[in-house]
mmCIF file of C-alpha atoms in Angstrom:
data_model
loop_
_atom_site.group_PDB
_atom_site.id
_atom_site.type_symbol
_atom_site.label_atom_id
_atom_site.label_comp_id
_atom_site.label_asym_id
_atom_site.label_seq_id
_atom_site.Cartn_x
_atom_site.Cartn_y
_atom_site.Cartn_z
ATOM 1 C CA MET A 1 129.429 102.576 102.639
ATOM 2 C CA ALA A 2 129.002 103.926 99.121
ATOM 3 C CA ILE A 3 130.766 107.232 98.519
ATOM 4 C CA LEU A 4 128.465 109.386 96.401
ATOM 5 C CA THR A 5 129.359 112.318 94.185
ATOM 6 C CA PHE A 6 126.209 114.390 94.457
ATOM 7 C CA TYR A 7 127.451 117.054 92.073
ATOM 8 C CA ASP A 8 127.025 114.591 89.194
ATOM 9 C CA LYS A 9 123.782 115.938 87.707
ATOM 10 C CA PHE A 10 123.118 112.901 85.520
ATOM 11 C CA TYR A 11 123.535 110.474 88.399
ATOM 12 C CA PHE A 12 121.341 112.671 90.582
ATOM 13 C CA ASN A 13 118.527 112.776 88.012
ATOM 14 C CA LYS A 14 118.759 109.011 87.591
ATOM 15 C CA MET A 15 118.443 108.443 91.330
ATOM 16 C CA ILE A 16 115.378 110.681 91.587
ATOM 17 C CA LYS A 17 113.718 108.923 88.660
ATOM 18 C CA TYR A 18 114.259 105.511 90.250
ATOM 19 C CA SER A 19 112.951 106.742 93.599
ATOM 20 C CA PHE A 20 109.672 107.948 92.148
ATOM 21 C CA PHE A 21 109.321 104.909 89.895
ATOM 22 C CA LEU A 22 109.442 102.782 93.061
ATOM 23 C CA HIS A 23 106.742 104.967 94.566
ATOM 24 C CA LEU A 24 104.511 104.604 91.516
ATOM 25 C CA CYS A 25 105.042 100.864 91.025
ATOM 26 C CA ALA A 26 104.281 99.970 94.629
ATOM 27 C CA PHE A 27 100.613 99.211 94.066
ATOM 28 C CA SER A 28 101.409 96.220 91.843
ATOM 29 C CA PHE A 29 103.211 94.048 94.387
ATOM 30 C CA ALA A 30 102.832 92.405 97.795
ATOM 31 C CA GLN A 31 102.711 95.204 100.276
ATOM 32 C CA ASN A 32 101.501 96.730 103.513
ATOM 33 C CA ILE A 33 100.333 100.346 103.378
ATOM 34 C CA TYR A 34 100.624 102.593 106.432
ATOM 35 C CA GLN A 35 99.467 106.045 107.404
ATOM 36 C CA GLY A 36 100.507 108.271 110.276
ATOM 37 C CA GLU A 37 102.871 111.078 111.186
ATOM 38 C CA ILE A 38 106.380 111.939 110.011
ATOM 39 C CA GLY A 39 108.050 114.832 111.808
ATOM 40 C CA PHE A 40 111.408 116.546 112.295
ATOM 41 C CA ASN A 41 113.165 119.876 112.747
ATOM 42 C CA TYR A 42 115.821 120.924 110.239
ATOM 43 C CA ASN A 43 118.616 123.466 110.612
ATOM 44 C CA GLY A 44 121.337 124.862 108.372
ATOM 45 C CA THR A 45 121.163 126.826 105.148
ATOM 46 C CA VAL A 46 117.402 126.766 105.669
ATOM 47 C CA SER A 47 115.647 125.971 108.934
ATOM 48 C CA GLY A 48 112.164 124.958 109.908
ATOM 49 C CA SER A 49 109.864 122.253 111.222
ATOM 50 C CA PHE A 50 108.204 119.456 109.249
ATOM 51 C CA THR A 51 105.110 117.674 110.558
ATOM 52 C CA SER A 52 102.863 115.877 108.144
ATOM 53 C CA ILE A 53 100.352 113.072 108.083
ATOM 54 C CA SER A 54 101.626 110.360 105.742
ATOM 55 C CA GLY A 55 98.686 108.850 103.941
ATOM 56 C CA ASP A 56 95.049 110.009 103.908
ATOM 57 C CA SER A 57 92.233 110.739 101.479
ATOM 58 C CA LEU A 58 94.463 113.311 99.808
ATOM 59 C CA VAL A 59 97.504 111.642 98.294
ATOM 60 C CA THR A 60 99.971 113.972 99.942
ATOM 61 C CA GLY A 61 101.798 111.112 101.563
ATOM 62 C CA LEU A 62 102.184 107.379 101.411
ATOM 63 C CA THR A 63 104.117 104.748 103.316
ATOM 64 C CA ILE A 64 104.507 101.349 101.674
ATOM 65 C CA ASN A 65 106.233 98.213 102.960
ATOM 66 C CA GLN A 66 106.504 96.064 99.837
ATOM 67 C CA VAL A 67 108.443 93.304 98.106
ATOM 68 C CA ILE A 68 109.694 93.519 94.513
ATOM 69 C CA ASN A 69 111.813 90.742 92.992
ATOM 70 C CA ASP A 70 112.664 89.296 96.431
ATOM 71 C CA THR A 71 113.796 92.695 97.723
ATOM 72 C CA ALA A 72 111.858 94.407 100.509
ATOM 73 C CA GLN A 73 111.312 98.140 100.212
ATOM 74 C CA VAL A 74 109.942 100.717 102.614
ATOM 75 C CA ILE A 75 108.889 103.935 100.873
ATOM 76 C CA MET A 76 107.865 106.966 102.914
ATOM 77 C CA ALA A 77 106.671 110.147 101.228
ATOM 78 C CA SER A 78 104.948 113.116 102.796
ATOM 79 C CA ILE A 79 104.271 116.795 102.188
ATOM 80 C CA THR A 80 103.403 119.695 104.479
ATOM 81 C CA GLN A 81 102.377 123.280 103.824
ATOM 82 C CA GLN A 82 104.586 125.959 105.375
ATOM 83 C CA ASP A 83 103.071 129.115 103.881
ATOM 84 C CA GLN A 84 100.354 130.163 101.471
ATOM 85 C CA ASN A 85 102.324 129.037 98.406
ATOM 86 C CA GLU A 86 105.185 127.134 100.037
ATOM 87 C CA PHE A 87 105.469 123.409 100.719
ATOM 88 C CA ASP A 88 108.059 120.938 102.053
ATOM 89 C CA LEU A 89 108.366 117.423 100.578
ATOM 90 C CA PHE A 90 110.071 114.429 102.253
ATOM 91 C CA LEU A 91 110.903 111.086 100.613
ATOM 92 C CA ALA A 92 112.738 108.016 101.945
ATOM 93 C CA VAL A 93 113.378 104.719 100.134
ATOM 94 C CA LEU A 94 114.809 101.866 102.242
ATOM 95 C CA ARG A 95 115.945 98.460 100.951
ATOM 96 C CA ASP A 96 116.198 95.170 102.821
ATOM 97 C CA THR A 97 116.334 91.444 102.070
ATOM 98 C CA THR A 98 113.284 90.287 104.047
ATOM 99 C CA PHE A 99 109.566 90.994 103.743
ATOM 100 C CA PRO A 100 107.880 92.245 105.752
ATOM 101 C CA VAL A 101 110.700 94.511 106.881
ATOM 102 C CA GLN A 102 112.128 93.830 110.343
ATOM 103 C CA PRO A 103 113.476 96.260 112.973
ATOM 104 C CA ARG A 104 116.955 97.408 111.972
ATOM 105 C CA ILE A 105 119.137 100.467 111.407
ATOM 106 C CA TRP A 106 120.051 101.732 107.934
ATOM 107 C CA ASP A 107 123.136 103.812 107.304
ATOM 108 C CA ILE A 108 122.540 106.748 104.960
ATOM 109 C CA PRO A 109 123.111 106.122 102.056
ATOM 110 C CA GLY A 110 124.394 102.670 103.066
ATOM 111 C CA GLU A 111 125.856 99.887 100.967
ATOM 112 C CA GLY A 112 125.397 99.819 97.227
ATOM 113 C CA ASP A 113 126.715 100.687 93.801
ATOM 114 C CA GLU A 114 126.661 104.445 93.211
ATOM 115 C CA SER A 115 126.124 103.844 89.479
ATOM 116 C CA ASN A 116 122.899 101.953 90.263
ATOM 117 C CA PRO A 117 120.602 103.916 92.594
ATOM 118 C CA LEU A 118 118.315 100.902 93.018
ATOM 119 C CA SER A 119 121.132 99.089 94.804
ATOM 120 C CA LEU A 120 121.553 101.711 97.542
ATOM 121 C CA GLU A 121 120.207 100.710 100.933
ATOM 122 C CA SER A 122 118.678 104.095 101.712
ATOM 123 C CA ILE A 123 117.798 107.216 99.740
ATOM 124 C CA ILE A 124 116.654 110.250 101.741
ATOM 125 C CA VAL A 125 115.360 113.313 99.875
ATOM 126 C CA PHE A 126 114.062 116.584 101.338
ATOM 127 C CA MET A 127 112.715 119.480 99.272
ATOM 128 C CA PRO A 128 111.958 122.569 101.367
ATOM 129 C CA GLN A 129 110.294 125.767 100.195
ATOM 130 C CA LEU A 130 108.706 124.394 97.026
ATOM 131 C CA ASP A 131 106.203 126.663 95.333
ATOM 132 C CA SER A 132 102.707 125.423 94.613
ATOM 133 C CA SER A 133 103.278 125.117 90.859
ATOM 134 C CA PHE A 134 105.948 122.447 91.352
ATOM 135 C CA VAL A 135 103.804 120.540 93.858
ATOM 136 C CA GLU A 136 100.957 120.572 91.362
ATOM 137 C CA ASP A 137 103.231 119.183 88.613
ATOM 138 C CA VAL A 138 104.287 116.290 90.843
ATOM 139 C CA PHE A 139 100.731 115.351 91.806
ATOM 140 C CA GLU A 140 99.449 115.712 88.244
ATOM 141 C CA PHE A 141 102.056 113.121 87.281
ATOM 142 C CA PHE A 142 100.944 110.781 90.072
ATOM 143 C CA ASP A 143 97.283 111.251 89.069
ATOM 144 C CA ASP A 144 97.841 110.588 85.356
ATOM 145 C CA THR A 145 100.582 108.171 84.292
ATOM 146 C CA SER A 146 98.736 106.951 81.214
ATOM 147 C CA GLY A 147 99.656 109.742 78.794
ATOM 148 C CA ASN A 148 101.816 109.483 75.714
ATOM 149 C CA GLN A 149 104.859 111.141 77.251
ATOM 150 C CA GLU A 150 107.729 108.776 78.049
ATOM 151 C CA PRO A 151 108.595 108.490 81.789
ATOM 152 C CA ASP A 152 112.201 109.596 81.278
ATOM 153 C CA GLU A 153 111.063 112.639 79.313
ATOM 154 C CA LEU A 154 108.455 113.464 81.936
ATOM 155 C CA PHE A 155 110.934 113.215 84.801
ATOM 156 C CA ASN A 156 113.441 115.347 82.941
ATOM 157 C CA ASP A 157 110.774 118.028 82.620
ATOM 158 C CA ILE A 158 109.688 117.864 86.258
ATOM 159 C CA PHE A 159 113.138 117.694 87.850
ATOM 160 C CA SER A 160 115.124 119.864 85.447
ATOM 161 C CA SER A 161 115.376 122.673 88.019
ATOM 162 C CA LEU A 162 115.401 120.614 91.225
ATOM 163 C CA SER A 163 119.032 121.158 92.116
ATOM 164 C CA ASN A 164 118.199 124.530 93.654
ATOM 165 C CA ASN A 165 115.444 123.091 95.854
ATOM 166 C CA LEU A 166 116.545 119.642 96.887
ATOM 167 C CA TYR A 167 118.738 118.104 99.602
ATOM 168 C CA ILE A 168 120.066 114.515 99.575
ATOM 169 C CA GLY A 169 121.029 112.446 102.635
ATOM 170 C CA LEU A 170 124.837 112.339 102.758
ATOM 171 C CA GLU A 171 125.338 110.596 106.105
ATOM 172 C CA GLY A 172 123.407 109.535 109.179
ATOM 173 C CA ASN A 173 121.078 106.656 109.950
ATOM 174 C CA LEU A 174 117.434 105.671 110.035
ATOM 175 C CA GLY A 175 116.149 103.027 112.413
ATOM 176 C CA ILE A 176 112.875 101.130 112.516
ATOM 177 C CA GLU A 177 112.367 100.210 116.159
ATOM 178 C CA THR A 178 109.001 98.454 115.795
ATOM 179 C CA ALA A 179 107.837 96.718 112.614
ATOM 180 C CA THR A 180 104.657 94.643 112.595
ATOM 181 C CA ASP A 181 101.684 94.124 110.303
ATOM 182 C CA SER A 182 99.928 96.903 112.203
ATOM 183 C CA VAL A 183 102.592 99.518 112.974
ATOM 184 C CA LEU A 184 105.957 101.005 111.952
ATOM 185 C CA VAL A 185 107.788 103.172 114.492
ATOM 186 C CA GLY A 186 111.248 104.654 114.142
ATOM 187 C CA THR A 187 113.649 107.582 114.232
ATOM 188 C CA PHE A 188 116.258 109.097 111.926
ATOM 189 C CA ASN A 189 119.035 111.674 111.757
ATOM 190 C CA THR A 190 120.954 112.862 108.747
ATOM 191 C CA THR A 191 123.176 115.515 107.263
ATOM 192 C CA MET A 192 121.928 116.522 103.835
ATOM 193 C CA ILE A 193 123.576 118.415 100.990
ATOM 194 C CA LYS A 194 122.186 120.304 98.015
ATOM 195 C CA PRO A 195 123.515 118.736 94.778
ATOM 196 C CA ALA A 196 123.840 122.101 93.025
ATOM 197 C CA PHE A 197 127.296 123.600 93.449
ATOM 198 C CA TYR A 198 127.587 126.260 96.140
ATOM 199 C CA PHE A 199 130.568 127.458 98.132
ATOM 200 C CA PRO A 200 130.304 126.876 100.947
ATOM 201 C CA PRO A 201 128.001 123.898 100.284
ATOM 202 C CA HIS A 202 124.339 124.274 101.195
ATOM 203 C CA THR A 203 123.570 121.750 103.932
ATOM 204 C CA ILE A 204 120.927 121.036 106.522
ATOM 205 C CA SER A 205 120.903 118.671 109.484
ATOM 206 C CA ILE A 206 118.070 116.662 111.020
ATOM 207 C CA SER A 207 118.699 115.235 114.487
ATOM 208 C CA ASP A 208 115.204 114.427 115.783
ATOM 209 C CA GLY A 209 113.335 112.752 112.926
ATOM 210 C CA SER A 210 110.590 110.332 113.924
ATOM 211 C CA PHE A 211 107.665 108.455 112.398
ATOM 212 C CA THR A 212 104.711 106.540 113.809
ATOM 213 C CA LEU A 213 102.650 104.775 111.162
ATOM 214 C CA GLU A 214 99.659 102.432 111.381
ATOM 215 C CA ASN A 215 98.574 99.851 108.837
ATOM 216 C CA VAL A 216 95.723 100.777 106.511
ATOM 217 C CA ASP A 217 93.403 97.777 106.262
ATOM 218 C CA ALA A 218 91.572 98.588 103.029
ATOM 219 C CA PRO A 219 90.977 95.533 100.817
ATOM 220 C CA ILE A 220 89.864 96.361 97.295
ATOM 221 C CA LEU A 221 87.634 93.293 96.928
ATOM 222 C CA ASN A 222 86.330 90.653 99.325
ATOM 223 C CA THR A 223 84.088 87.669 98.516
ATOM 224 C CA TYR A 224 81.801 86.085 101.094
ATOM 225 C CA ASP A 225 79.545 83.020 100.964
ATOM 226 C CA THR A 226 76.923 85.116 102.730
ATOM 227 C CA PRO A 227 76.847 88.887 103.246
ATOM 228 C CA THR A 228 78.595 89.799 106.480
ATOM 229 C CA VAL A 229 79.144 93.547 106.121
ATOM 230 C CA ALA A 230 76.373 96.068 105.491
ATOM 231 C CA TYR A 231 77.010 98.613 102.781
ATOM 232 C CA PRO A 232 77.445 102.161 104.077
ATOM 233 C CA ASN A 233 74.711 104.673 103.300
ATOM 234 C CA ILE A 234 77.280 106.983 101.701
ATOM 235 C CA TYR A 235 80.427 106.169 99.746
ATOM 236 C CA LEU A 236 82.662 109.209 99.272
ATOM 237 C CA PHE A 237 84.841 108.959 96.163
ATOM 238 C CA PRO A 238 88.242 110.705 96.090
ATOM 239 C CA ALA A 239 87.986 114.245 94.775
ATOM 240 C CA TYR A 240 89.351 114.796 91.277
ATOM 241 C CA PRO A 241 91.555 116.554 90.536
ATOM 242 C CA ASN A 242 93.211 116.765 93.927
ATOM 243 C CA PRO A 243 95.416 118.806 94.307
ATOM 244 C CA PHE A 244 93.666 121.300 92.010
ATOM 245 C CA ASN A 245 94.089 124.910 90.923
ATOM 246 C CA ALA A 246 90.652 125.885 89.620
ATOM 247 C CA LYS A 247 87.803 123.495 90.330
ATOM 248 C CA THR A 248 87.474 120.018 91.832
ATOM 249 C CA LYS A 249 84.699 117.428 91.673
ATOM 250 C CA ILE A 250 83.550 115.243 94.573
ATOM 251 C CA LYS A 251 81.238 112.281 93.918
ATOM 252 C CA LEU A 252 79.004 110.513 96.450
ATOM 253 C CA ASN A 253 77.268 107.188 95.987
ATOM 254 C CA ILE A 254 74.103 106.952 98.100
ATOM 255 C CA LYS A 255 72.450 103.587 98.707
ATOM 256 C CA ASN A 256 69.155 105.036 99.916
ATOM 257 C CA PRO A 257 67.745 108.564 99.505
ATOM 258 C CA ILE A 258 68.573 110.978 102.325
ATOM 259 C CA GLU A 259 66.184 113.783 103.185
ATOM 260 C CA ASN A 260 68.446 116.194 105.060
ATOM 261 C CA ALA A 261 72.093 116.652 104.102
ATOM 262 C CA LEU A 262 74.536 119.513 104.516
ATOM 263 C CA VAL A 263 77.675 119.880 102.408
ATOM 264 C CA LYS A 264 80.262 122.381 103.648
ATOM 265 C CA ILE A 265 83.872 123.451 103.115
ATOM 266 C CA TYR A 266 86.187 124.162 106.067
ATOM 267 C CA ASN A 267 89.702 125.591 106.141
ATOM 268 C CA SER A 268 92.620 124.038 108.030
ATOM 269 C CA ASN A 269 91.750 126.103 111.128
ATOM 270 C CA GLY A 270 88.327 124.483 111.357
ATOM 271 C CA GLN A 271 86.452 127.567 110.146
ATOM 272 C CA LYS A 272 83.514 127.053 107.787
ATOM 273 C CA ILE A 273 84.117 129.050 104.613
ATOM 274 C CA ASN A 274 81.438 127.771 102.243
ATOM 275 C CA ASN A 275 78.007 126.068 102.259
ATOM 276 C CA LEU A 276 77.961 123.991 99.081
ATOM 277 C CA TYR A 277 74.558 122.352 99.476
ATOM 278 C CA SER A 278 71.595 121.875 101.795
ATOM 279 C CA GLY A 279 68.756 119.498 100.988
ATOM 280 C CA SER A 280 67.992 115.935 99.940
ATOM 281 C CA LEU A 281 70.249 113.423 98.181
ATOM 282 C CA VAL A 282 68.950 110.885 95.672
ATOM 283 C CA SER A 283 70.032 107.258 95.592
ATOM 284 C CA GLY A 284 72.947 106.634 93.257
ATOM 285 C CA LEU A 285 75.578 109.180 92.265
ATOM 286 C CA ASN A 286 75.519 112.764 93.535
ATOM 287 C CA ASN A 287 78.129 115.226 92.214
ATOM 288 C CA PHE A 288 79.469 118.369 93.864
ATOM 289 C CA TYR A 289 81.894 120.949 92.481
ATOM 290 C CA TRP A 290 83.962 123.430 94.428
ATOM 291 C CA GLU A 291 85.667 126.439 92.834
ATOM 292 C CA PRO A 292 87.546 128.451 95.522
ATOM 293 C CA LYS A 293 88.177 131.509 93.289
ATOM 294 C CA ASN A 294 89.340 134.147 95.803
ATOM 295 C CA LYS A 295 90.524 131.711 98.491
ATOM 296 C CA ALA A 296 94.183 131.304 99.449
ATOM 297 C CA SER A 297 96.163 128.232 98.470
ATOM 298 C CA GLY A 298 96.177 125.575 101.156
ATOM 299 C CA VAL A 299 94.431 122.627 102.760
ATOM 300 C CA TYR A 300 90.631 122.556 102.952
ATOM 301 C CA PHE A 301 88.081 119.952 104.005
ATOM 302 C CA PHE A 302 84.940 118.800 102.196
ATOM 303 C CA VAL A 303 82.399 117.739 104.851
ATOM 304 C CA ILE A 304 79.026 116.073 104.347
ATOM 305 C CA GLU A 305 76.650 115.843 107.312
ATOM 306 C CA THR A 306 73.550 113.616 107.354
ATOM 307 C CA PRO A 307 71.329 112.359 110.182
ATOM 308 C CA PHE A 308 73.342 109.126 110.070
ATOM 309 C CA SER A 309 76.962 110.165 109.687
ATOM 310 C CA ILE A 310 79.560 112.843 109.073
ATOM 311 C CA GLN A 311 82.249 112.237 106.459
ATOM 312 C CA SER A 312 85.107 114.437 105.326
ATOM 313 C CA GLN A 313 87.825 114.571 102.710
ATOM 314 C CA LYS A 314 90.972 116.684 102.535
ATOM 315 C CA LEU A 315 91.458 118.957 99.515
ATOM 316 C CA LEU A 316 94.633 120.763 98.441
ATOM 317 C CA TYR A 317 94.060 124.017 96.527
ATOM 318 C CA LEU A 318 97.057 125.351 94.613
ATOM 319 C CA LYS A 319 96.796 128.694 92.821
#
């Protein structure tokens, strides 16, 4: 097992950069993408409960089983809101030698060269009690990686103050009990330490971590000799920006005109808080804008109701 010196700030920053580069590069390689639930209780310097859906219309979480350069990777990332302006973020990167990944148990952090974070078998990161401004910075980076700023410079900016918010897996294990094309199921436990120097050290423990994830079957392009699938009446594009802190735009593509449509906004408790639109929709693109103004930060849902269907999309508003 690699013995890691987590008080080495430069090594720590390097490991975080590699972890998120893996997350961002995942879409370019052979992979299976899963969505589902990641949950655990944590106790120690800070205590609480984490339960979050990993992967949905809002990119607050993603689980990828992929292969890069003959090395299999499982990347799990998820975020949950704890308070009006407080969020918890969980990230796990697991390495193996076979793709797709098979049931097995990983030690935390496992075998590897501590000078090369990519060689470690498992990297577990937990960031509790993040404020909304940091969460917004992270998602803005994920949404726009085409700017002129160099990745190293960007990561240095984002993670320059992370040592006071972040815990790294120091020991423990993570096991995948079921691994198929359709599902990943497993459990984990770990003792985590904050890399910033404190005496006594700031630690938390997780003894009941679990995840149940189902494959997302969403091909980008299919070609058929003859049409076999009817186009939906409504295609709901991802909101942009999302997360957002002022105004977001939601686009709909309508194949045929619809006479009666209702567009509403609901909060996470299922309460309707806004009627955005009531009336007909033309064929082609229809645009809607939502500006919460005096609403609290948090998760909201954009819902469109027609005589034929009801569709929804999760929105994350960060003041």
